[in-house]
PDB file of C-alpha atoms in Angstrom:
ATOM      1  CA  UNK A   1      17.492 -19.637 -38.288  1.00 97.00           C
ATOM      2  CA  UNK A   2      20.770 -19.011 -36.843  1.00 98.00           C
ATOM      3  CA  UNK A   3      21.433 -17.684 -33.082  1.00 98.00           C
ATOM      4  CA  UNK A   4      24.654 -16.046 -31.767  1.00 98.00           C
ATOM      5  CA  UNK A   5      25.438 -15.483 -28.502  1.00 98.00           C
ATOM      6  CA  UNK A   6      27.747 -12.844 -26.604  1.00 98.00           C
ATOM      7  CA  UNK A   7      28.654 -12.032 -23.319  1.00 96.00           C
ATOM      8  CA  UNK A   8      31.305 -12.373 -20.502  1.00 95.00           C
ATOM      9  CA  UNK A   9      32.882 -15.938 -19.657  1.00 95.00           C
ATOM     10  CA  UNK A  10      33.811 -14.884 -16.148  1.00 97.00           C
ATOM     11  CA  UNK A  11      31.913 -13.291 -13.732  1.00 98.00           C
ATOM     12  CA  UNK A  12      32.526 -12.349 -10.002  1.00 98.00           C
ATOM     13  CA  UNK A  13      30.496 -14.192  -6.971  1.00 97.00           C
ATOM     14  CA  UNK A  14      27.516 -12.461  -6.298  1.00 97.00           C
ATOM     15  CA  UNK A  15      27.353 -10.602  -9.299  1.00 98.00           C
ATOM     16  CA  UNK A  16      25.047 -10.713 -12.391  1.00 98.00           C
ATOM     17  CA  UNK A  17      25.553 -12.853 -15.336  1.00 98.00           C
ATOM     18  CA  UNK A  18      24.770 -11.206 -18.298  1.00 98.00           C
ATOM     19  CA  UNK A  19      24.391 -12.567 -21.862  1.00 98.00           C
ATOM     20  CA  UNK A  20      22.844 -11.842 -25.224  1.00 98.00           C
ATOM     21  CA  UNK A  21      21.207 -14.060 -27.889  1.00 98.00           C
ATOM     22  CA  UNK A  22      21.117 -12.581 -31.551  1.00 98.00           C
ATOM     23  CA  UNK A  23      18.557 -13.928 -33.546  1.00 98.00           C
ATOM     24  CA  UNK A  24      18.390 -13.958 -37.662  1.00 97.00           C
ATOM     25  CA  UNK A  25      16.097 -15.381 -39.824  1.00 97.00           C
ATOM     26  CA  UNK A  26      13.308 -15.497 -37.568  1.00 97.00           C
ATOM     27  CA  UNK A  27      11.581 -12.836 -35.083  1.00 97.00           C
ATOM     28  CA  UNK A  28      11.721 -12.662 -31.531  1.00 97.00           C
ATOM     29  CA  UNK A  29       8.042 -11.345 -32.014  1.00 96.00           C
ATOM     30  CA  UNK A  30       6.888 -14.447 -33.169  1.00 95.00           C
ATOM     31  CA  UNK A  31       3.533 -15.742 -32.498  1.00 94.00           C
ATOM     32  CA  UNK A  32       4.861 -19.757 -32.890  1.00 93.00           C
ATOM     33  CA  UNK A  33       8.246 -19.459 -30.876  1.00 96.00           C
ATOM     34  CA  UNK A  34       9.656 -18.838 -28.031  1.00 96.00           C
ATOM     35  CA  UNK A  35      13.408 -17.922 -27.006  1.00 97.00           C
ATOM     36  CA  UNK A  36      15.018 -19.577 -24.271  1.00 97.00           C
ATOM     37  CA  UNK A  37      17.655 -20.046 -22.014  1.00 98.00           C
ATOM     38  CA  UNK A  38      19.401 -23.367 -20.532  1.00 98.00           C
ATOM     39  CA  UNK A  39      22.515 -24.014 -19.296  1.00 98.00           C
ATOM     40  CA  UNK A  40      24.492 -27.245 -18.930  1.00 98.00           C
ATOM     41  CA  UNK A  41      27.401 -28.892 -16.324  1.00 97.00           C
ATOM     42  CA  UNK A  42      28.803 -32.091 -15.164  1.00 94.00           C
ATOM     43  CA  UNK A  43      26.645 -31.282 -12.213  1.00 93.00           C
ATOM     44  CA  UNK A  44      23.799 -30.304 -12.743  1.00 92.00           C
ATOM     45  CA  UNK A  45      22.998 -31.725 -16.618  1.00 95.00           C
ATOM     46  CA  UNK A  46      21.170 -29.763 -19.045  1.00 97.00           C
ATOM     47  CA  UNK A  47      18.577 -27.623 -17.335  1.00 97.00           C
ATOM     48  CA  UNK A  48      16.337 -25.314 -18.197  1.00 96.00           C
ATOM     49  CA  UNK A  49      16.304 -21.752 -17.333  1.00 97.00           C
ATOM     50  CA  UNK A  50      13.120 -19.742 -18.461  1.00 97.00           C
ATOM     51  CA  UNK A  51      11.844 -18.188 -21.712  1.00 97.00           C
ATOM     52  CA  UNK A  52       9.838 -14.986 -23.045  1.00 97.00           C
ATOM     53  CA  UNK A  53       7.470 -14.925 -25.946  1.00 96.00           C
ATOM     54  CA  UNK A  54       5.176 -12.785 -27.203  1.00 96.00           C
ATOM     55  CA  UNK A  55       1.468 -13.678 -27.652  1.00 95.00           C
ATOM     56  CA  UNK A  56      -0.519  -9.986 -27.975  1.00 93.00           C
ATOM     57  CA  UNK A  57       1.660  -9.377 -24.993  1.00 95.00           C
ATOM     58  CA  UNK A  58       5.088 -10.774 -23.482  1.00 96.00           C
ATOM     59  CA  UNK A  59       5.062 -13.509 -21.222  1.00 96.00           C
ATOM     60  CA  UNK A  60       7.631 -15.251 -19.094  1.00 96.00           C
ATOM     61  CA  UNK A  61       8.328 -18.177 -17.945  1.00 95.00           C
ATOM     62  CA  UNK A  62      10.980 -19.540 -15.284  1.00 96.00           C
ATOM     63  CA  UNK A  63      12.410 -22.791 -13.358  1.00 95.00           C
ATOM     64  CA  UNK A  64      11.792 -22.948  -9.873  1.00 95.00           C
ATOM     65  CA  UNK A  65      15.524 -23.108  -9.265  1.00 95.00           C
ATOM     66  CA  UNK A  66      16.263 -19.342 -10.518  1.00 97.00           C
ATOM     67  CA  UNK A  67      12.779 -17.599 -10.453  1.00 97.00           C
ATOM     68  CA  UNK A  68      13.909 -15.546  -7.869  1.00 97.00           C
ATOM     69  CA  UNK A  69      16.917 -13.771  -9.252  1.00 98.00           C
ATOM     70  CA  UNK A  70      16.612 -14.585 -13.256  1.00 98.00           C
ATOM     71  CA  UNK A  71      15.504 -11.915 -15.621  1.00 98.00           C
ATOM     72  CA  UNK A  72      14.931 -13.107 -19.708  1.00 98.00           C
ATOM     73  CA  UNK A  73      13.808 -10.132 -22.002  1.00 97.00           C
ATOM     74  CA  UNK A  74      13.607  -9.746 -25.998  1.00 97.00           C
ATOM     75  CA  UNK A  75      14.781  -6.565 -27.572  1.00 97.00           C
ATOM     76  CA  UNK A  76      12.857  -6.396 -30.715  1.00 96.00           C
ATOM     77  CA  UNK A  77      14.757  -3.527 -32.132  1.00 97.00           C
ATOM     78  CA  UNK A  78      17.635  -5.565 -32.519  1.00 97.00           C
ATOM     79  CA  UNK A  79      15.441  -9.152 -32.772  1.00 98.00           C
ATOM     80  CA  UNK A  80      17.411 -10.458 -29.478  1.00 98.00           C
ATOM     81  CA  UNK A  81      16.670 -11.991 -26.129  1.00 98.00           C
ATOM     82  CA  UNK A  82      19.099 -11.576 -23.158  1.00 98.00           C
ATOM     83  CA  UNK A  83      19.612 -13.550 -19.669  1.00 98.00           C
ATOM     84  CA  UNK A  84      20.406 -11.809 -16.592  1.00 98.00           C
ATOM     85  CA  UNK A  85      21.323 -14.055 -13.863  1.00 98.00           C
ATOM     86  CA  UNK A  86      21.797 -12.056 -10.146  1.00 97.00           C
ATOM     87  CA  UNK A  87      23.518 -13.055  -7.417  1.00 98.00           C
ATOM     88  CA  UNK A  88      25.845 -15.961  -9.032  1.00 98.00           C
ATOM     89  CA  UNK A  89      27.714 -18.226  -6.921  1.00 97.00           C
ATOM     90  CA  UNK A  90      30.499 -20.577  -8.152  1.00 97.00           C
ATOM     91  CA  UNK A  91      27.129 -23.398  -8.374  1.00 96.00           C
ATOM     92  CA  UNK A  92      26.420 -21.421 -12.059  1.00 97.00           C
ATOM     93  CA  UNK A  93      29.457 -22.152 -13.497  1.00 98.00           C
ATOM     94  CA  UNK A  94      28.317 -23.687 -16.987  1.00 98.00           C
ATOM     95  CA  UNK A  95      28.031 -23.682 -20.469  1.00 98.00           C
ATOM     96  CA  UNK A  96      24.814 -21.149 -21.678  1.00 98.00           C
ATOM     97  CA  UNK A  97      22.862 -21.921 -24.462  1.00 98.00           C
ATOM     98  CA  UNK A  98      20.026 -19.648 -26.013  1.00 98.00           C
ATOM     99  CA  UNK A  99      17.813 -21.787 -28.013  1.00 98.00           C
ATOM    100  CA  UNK A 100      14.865 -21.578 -29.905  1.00 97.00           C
ATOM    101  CA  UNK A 101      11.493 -23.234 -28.282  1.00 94.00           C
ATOM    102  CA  UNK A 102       9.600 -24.305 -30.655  1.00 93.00           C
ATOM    103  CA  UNK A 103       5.770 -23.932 -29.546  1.00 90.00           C
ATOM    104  CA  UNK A 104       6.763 -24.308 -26.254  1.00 89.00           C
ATOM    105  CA  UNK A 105       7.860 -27.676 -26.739  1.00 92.00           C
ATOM    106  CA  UNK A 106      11.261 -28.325 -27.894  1.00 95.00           C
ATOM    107  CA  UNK A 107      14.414 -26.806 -28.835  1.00 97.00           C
ATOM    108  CA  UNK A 108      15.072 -26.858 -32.305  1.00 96.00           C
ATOM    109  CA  UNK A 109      17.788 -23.962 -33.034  1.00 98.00           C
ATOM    110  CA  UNK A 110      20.670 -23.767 -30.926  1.00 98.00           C
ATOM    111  CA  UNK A 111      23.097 -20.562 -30.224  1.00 98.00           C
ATOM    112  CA  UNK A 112      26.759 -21.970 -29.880  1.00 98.00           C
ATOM    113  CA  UNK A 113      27.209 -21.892 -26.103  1.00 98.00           C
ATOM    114  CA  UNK A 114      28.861 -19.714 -23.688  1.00 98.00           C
ATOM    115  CA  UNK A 115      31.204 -21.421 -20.964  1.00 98.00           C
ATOM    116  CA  UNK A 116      30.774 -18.703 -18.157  1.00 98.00           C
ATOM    117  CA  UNK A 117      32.881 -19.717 -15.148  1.00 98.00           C
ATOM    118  CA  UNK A 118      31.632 -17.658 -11.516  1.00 98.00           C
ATOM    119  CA  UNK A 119      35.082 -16.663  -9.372  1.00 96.00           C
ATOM    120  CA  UNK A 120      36.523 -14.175  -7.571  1.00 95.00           C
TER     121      UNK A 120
ATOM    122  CA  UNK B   1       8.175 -34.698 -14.231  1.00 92.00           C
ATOM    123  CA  UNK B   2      11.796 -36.779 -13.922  1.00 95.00           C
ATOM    124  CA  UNK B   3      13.218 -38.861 -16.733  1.00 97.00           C
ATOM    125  CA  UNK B   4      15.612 -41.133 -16.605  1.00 98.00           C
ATOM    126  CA  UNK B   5      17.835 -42.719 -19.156  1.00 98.00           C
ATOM    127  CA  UNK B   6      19.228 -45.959 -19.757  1.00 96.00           C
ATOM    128  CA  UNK B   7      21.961 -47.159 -19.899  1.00 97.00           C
ATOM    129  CA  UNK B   8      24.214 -44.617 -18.861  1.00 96.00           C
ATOM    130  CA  UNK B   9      26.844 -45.715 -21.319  1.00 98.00           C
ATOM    131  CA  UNK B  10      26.503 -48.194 -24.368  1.00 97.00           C
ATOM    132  CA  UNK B  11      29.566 -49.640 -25.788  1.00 97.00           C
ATOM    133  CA  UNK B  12      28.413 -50.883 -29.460  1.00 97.00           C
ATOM    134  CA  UNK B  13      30.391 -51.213 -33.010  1.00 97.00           C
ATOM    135  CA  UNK B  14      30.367 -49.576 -36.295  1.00 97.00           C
ATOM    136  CA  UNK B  15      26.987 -51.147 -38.204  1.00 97.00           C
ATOM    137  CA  UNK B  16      25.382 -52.647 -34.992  1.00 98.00           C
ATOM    138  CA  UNK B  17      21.842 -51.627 -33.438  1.00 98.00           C
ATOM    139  CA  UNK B  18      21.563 -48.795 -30.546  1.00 98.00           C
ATOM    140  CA  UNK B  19      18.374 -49.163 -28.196  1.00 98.00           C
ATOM    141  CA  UNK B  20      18.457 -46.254 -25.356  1.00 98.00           C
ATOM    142  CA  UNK B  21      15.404 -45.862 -23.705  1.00 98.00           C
ATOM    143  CA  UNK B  22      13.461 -42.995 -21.410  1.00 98.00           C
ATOM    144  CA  UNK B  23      11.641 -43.204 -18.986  1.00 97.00           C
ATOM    145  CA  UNK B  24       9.044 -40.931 -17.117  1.00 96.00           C
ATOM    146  CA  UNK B  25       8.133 -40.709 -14.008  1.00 96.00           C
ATOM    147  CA  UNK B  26       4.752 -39.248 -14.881  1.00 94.00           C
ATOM    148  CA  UNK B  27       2.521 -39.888 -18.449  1.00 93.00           C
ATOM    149  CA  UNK B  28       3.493 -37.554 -20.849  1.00 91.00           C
ATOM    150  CA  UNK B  29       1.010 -35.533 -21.939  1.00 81.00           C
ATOM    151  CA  UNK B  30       0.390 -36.657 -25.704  1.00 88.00           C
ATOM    152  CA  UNK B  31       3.830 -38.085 -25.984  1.00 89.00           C
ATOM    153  CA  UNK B  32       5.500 -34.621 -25.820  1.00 94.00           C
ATOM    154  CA  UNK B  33       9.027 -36.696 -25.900  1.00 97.00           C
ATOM    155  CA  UNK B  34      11.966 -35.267 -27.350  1.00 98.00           C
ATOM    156  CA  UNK B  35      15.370 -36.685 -28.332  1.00 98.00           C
ATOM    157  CA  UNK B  36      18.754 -34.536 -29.102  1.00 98.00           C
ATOM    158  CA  UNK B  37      22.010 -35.722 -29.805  1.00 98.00           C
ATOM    159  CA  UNK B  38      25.344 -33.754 -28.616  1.00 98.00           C
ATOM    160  CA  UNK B  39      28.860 -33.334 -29.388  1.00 96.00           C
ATOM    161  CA  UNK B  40      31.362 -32.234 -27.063  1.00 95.00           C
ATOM    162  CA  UNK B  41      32.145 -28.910 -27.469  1.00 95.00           C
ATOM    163  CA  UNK B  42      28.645 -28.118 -29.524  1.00 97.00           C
ATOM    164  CA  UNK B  43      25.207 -27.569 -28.617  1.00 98.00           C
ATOM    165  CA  UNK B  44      22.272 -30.517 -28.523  1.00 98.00           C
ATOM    166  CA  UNK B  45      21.218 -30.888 -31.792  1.00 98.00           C
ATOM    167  CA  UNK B  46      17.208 -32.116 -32.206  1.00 98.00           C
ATOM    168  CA  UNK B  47      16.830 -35.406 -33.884  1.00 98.00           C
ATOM    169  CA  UNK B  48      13.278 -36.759 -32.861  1.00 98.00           C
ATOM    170  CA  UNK B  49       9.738 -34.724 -31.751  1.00 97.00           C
ATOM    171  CA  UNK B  50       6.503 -36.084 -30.385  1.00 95.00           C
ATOM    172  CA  UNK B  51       8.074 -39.366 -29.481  1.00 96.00           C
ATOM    173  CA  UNK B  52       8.907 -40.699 -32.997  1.00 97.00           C
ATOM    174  CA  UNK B  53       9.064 -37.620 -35.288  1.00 97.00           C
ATOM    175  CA  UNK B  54      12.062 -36.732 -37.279  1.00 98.00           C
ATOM    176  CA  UNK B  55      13.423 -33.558 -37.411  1.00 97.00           C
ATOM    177  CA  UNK B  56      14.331 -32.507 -40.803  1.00 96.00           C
ATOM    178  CA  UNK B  57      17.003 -33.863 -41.904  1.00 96.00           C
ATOM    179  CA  UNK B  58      17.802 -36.399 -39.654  1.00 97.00           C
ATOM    180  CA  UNK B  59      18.519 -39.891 -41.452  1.00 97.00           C
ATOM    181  CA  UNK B  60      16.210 -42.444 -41.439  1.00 97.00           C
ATOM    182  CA  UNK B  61      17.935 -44.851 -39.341  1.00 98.00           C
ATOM    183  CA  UNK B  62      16.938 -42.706 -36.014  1.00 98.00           C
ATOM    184  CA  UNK B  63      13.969 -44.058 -34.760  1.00 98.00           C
ATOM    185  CA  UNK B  64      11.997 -42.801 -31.922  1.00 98.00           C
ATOM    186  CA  UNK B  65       9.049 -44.755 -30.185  1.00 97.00           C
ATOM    187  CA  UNK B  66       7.129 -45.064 -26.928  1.00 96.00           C
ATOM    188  CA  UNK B  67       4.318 -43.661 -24.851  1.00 93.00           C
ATOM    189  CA  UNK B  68       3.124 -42.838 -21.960  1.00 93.00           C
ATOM    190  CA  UNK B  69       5.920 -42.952 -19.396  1.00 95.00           C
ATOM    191  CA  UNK B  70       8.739 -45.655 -21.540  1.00 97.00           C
ATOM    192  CA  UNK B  71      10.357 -44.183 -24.649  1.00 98.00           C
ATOM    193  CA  UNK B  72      12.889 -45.542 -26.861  1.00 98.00           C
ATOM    194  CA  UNK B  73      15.712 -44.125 -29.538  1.00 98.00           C
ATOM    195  CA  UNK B  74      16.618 -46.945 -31.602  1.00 98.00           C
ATOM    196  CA  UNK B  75      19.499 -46.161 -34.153  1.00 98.00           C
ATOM    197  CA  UNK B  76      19.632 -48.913 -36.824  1.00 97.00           C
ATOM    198  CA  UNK B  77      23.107 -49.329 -38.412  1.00 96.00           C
ATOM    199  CA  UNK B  78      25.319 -47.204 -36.262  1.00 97.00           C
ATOM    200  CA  UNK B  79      28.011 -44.904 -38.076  1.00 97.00           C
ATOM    201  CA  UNK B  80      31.019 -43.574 -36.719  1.00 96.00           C
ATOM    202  CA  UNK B  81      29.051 -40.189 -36.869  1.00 96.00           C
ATOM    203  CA  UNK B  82      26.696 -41.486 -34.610  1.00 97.00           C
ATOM    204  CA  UNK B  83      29.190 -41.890 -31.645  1.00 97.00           C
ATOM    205  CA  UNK B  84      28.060 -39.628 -29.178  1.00 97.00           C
ATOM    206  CA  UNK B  85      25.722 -38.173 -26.313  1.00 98.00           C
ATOM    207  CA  UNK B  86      21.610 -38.638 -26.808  1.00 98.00           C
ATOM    208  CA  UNK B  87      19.197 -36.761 -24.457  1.00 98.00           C
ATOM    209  CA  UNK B  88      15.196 -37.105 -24.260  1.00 98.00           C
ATOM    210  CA  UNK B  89      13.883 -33.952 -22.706  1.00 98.00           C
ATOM    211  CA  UNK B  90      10.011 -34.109 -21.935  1.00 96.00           C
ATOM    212  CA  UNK B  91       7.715 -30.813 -22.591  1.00 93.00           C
ATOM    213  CA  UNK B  92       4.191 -32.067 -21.247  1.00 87.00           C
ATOM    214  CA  UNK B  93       4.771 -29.985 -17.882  1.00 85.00           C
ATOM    215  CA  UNK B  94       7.562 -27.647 -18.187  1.00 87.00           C
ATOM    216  CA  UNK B  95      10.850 -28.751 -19.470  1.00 92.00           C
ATOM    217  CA  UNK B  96      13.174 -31.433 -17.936  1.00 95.00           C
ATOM    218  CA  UNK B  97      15.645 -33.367 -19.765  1.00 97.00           C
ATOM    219  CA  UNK B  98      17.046 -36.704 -18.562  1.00 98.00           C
ATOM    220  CA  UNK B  99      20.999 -37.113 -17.808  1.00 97.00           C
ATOM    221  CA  UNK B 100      22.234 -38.581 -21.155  1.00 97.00           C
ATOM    222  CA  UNK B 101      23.299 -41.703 -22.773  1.00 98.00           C
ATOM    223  CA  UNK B 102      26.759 -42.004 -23.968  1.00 98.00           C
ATOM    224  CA  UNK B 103      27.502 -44.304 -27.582  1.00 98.00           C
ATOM    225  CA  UNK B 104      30.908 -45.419 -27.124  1.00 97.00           C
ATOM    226  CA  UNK B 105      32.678 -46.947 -29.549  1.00 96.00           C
ATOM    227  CA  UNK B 106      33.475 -50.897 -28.701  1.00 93.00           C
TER     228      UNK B 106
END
């Protein structure tokens, strides 16, 4: 399983962060994963963002911190997932990992990271 | 559901013992415990599930153990490839990880 991120490394205040997560060797579809999002900074540590997986139909899940302006979908034409992140303030400056979620339980594929820095 | 890790920073040599321990604020639900180990400039890499299972791959000398709410990475025989960050991140009720424990080189 291998996961490959793309996606801007600098966005503007109050703007939406926008990445993608390619996924190969496994499906986004799959009835045993799901595909997540985290991010990580000297600040805040490594948190958690949210996921989607698909179980008959897709669900979502999201941290309390970003429910309100987060947004993760799979495209399972291409067999990605993508975060959108609204409203950004200099606060979501970090690295951005996609990451495979094993059951719901733990991450055992990583994508390589994306530092994405929020400033004008 | 908070965790907390300790020590914040270990200072140990080449061959010695590494004990880092996590601890819950709530029970885990069925010891859904993780541990990950990072290098900077790459992504957490999964070493131990359900409290004291390997991933595969990862060399015997990681051991994971615990329950409840008091978990424990013990790394017998430290190599210079083991120098690094260690996480636990819990998945009983959502997903929280704890801040990190660095292994320093003495």
């Amino acid at each position: 399983v291998q996961l490959q991120q793309s996606g801007p490394g600098l966005v503007k205040p109050s703007q939406t962060l926008s990445l993608t997560c390619g996924v190969s060797g496994d499906s986004v579809s799959s009835r045993s994963a799901a595909w997540a999002w985290i991010r990580q900074s000297p600040s805040r540590g490594l948190e958690w963002l949210g996921r989607t997986y698909y179980r008959s139909i897709w669900y979502h899940d999201y941290a309390e911190s970003v429910a309100s302006r987060i947004a993760i979908n799979a495209d399972t034409s291409k067999n990605q997932f993508s975060l959108q992140l609204n409203s950004v303030t200099p606060d979501d400056t970090a690295v951005y990992y996609c990451a495979r979620d094993w059951l719901r339980w733990y991450f055992d594929y990583w994508g390589q990271g994306t530092l994405v820095t929020v400033s004008s | 559901i908070v965790l907390t890790q300790s020590p914040g920073t270990m200072s140990l040599s080449p061959g010695e013992r590494a004990t880092l321990t996590c601890r819950a604020s709530q029970t885990l639900t069925r010891d859904y415990l993780a541990w990950y180990q990072q290098k900077p400039g790459q992504p957490p890499r999964l070493l131990i599930y359900g409290a004291s299972n390997r991933a595969p791959g990862i060399p015997g000398r990681f051991i994971g153990s615990g329950s409840e709410t008091d978990f424990t990475l013990t790394i017998n025989r430290l190599e210079p490839e083991d120098f690094m960050m260690y996480y636990c991140q819990q998945y009983g009720s959502s997903q929280t990880f704890g801040q990190g424990t660095k292994v320093e080189i003495k």
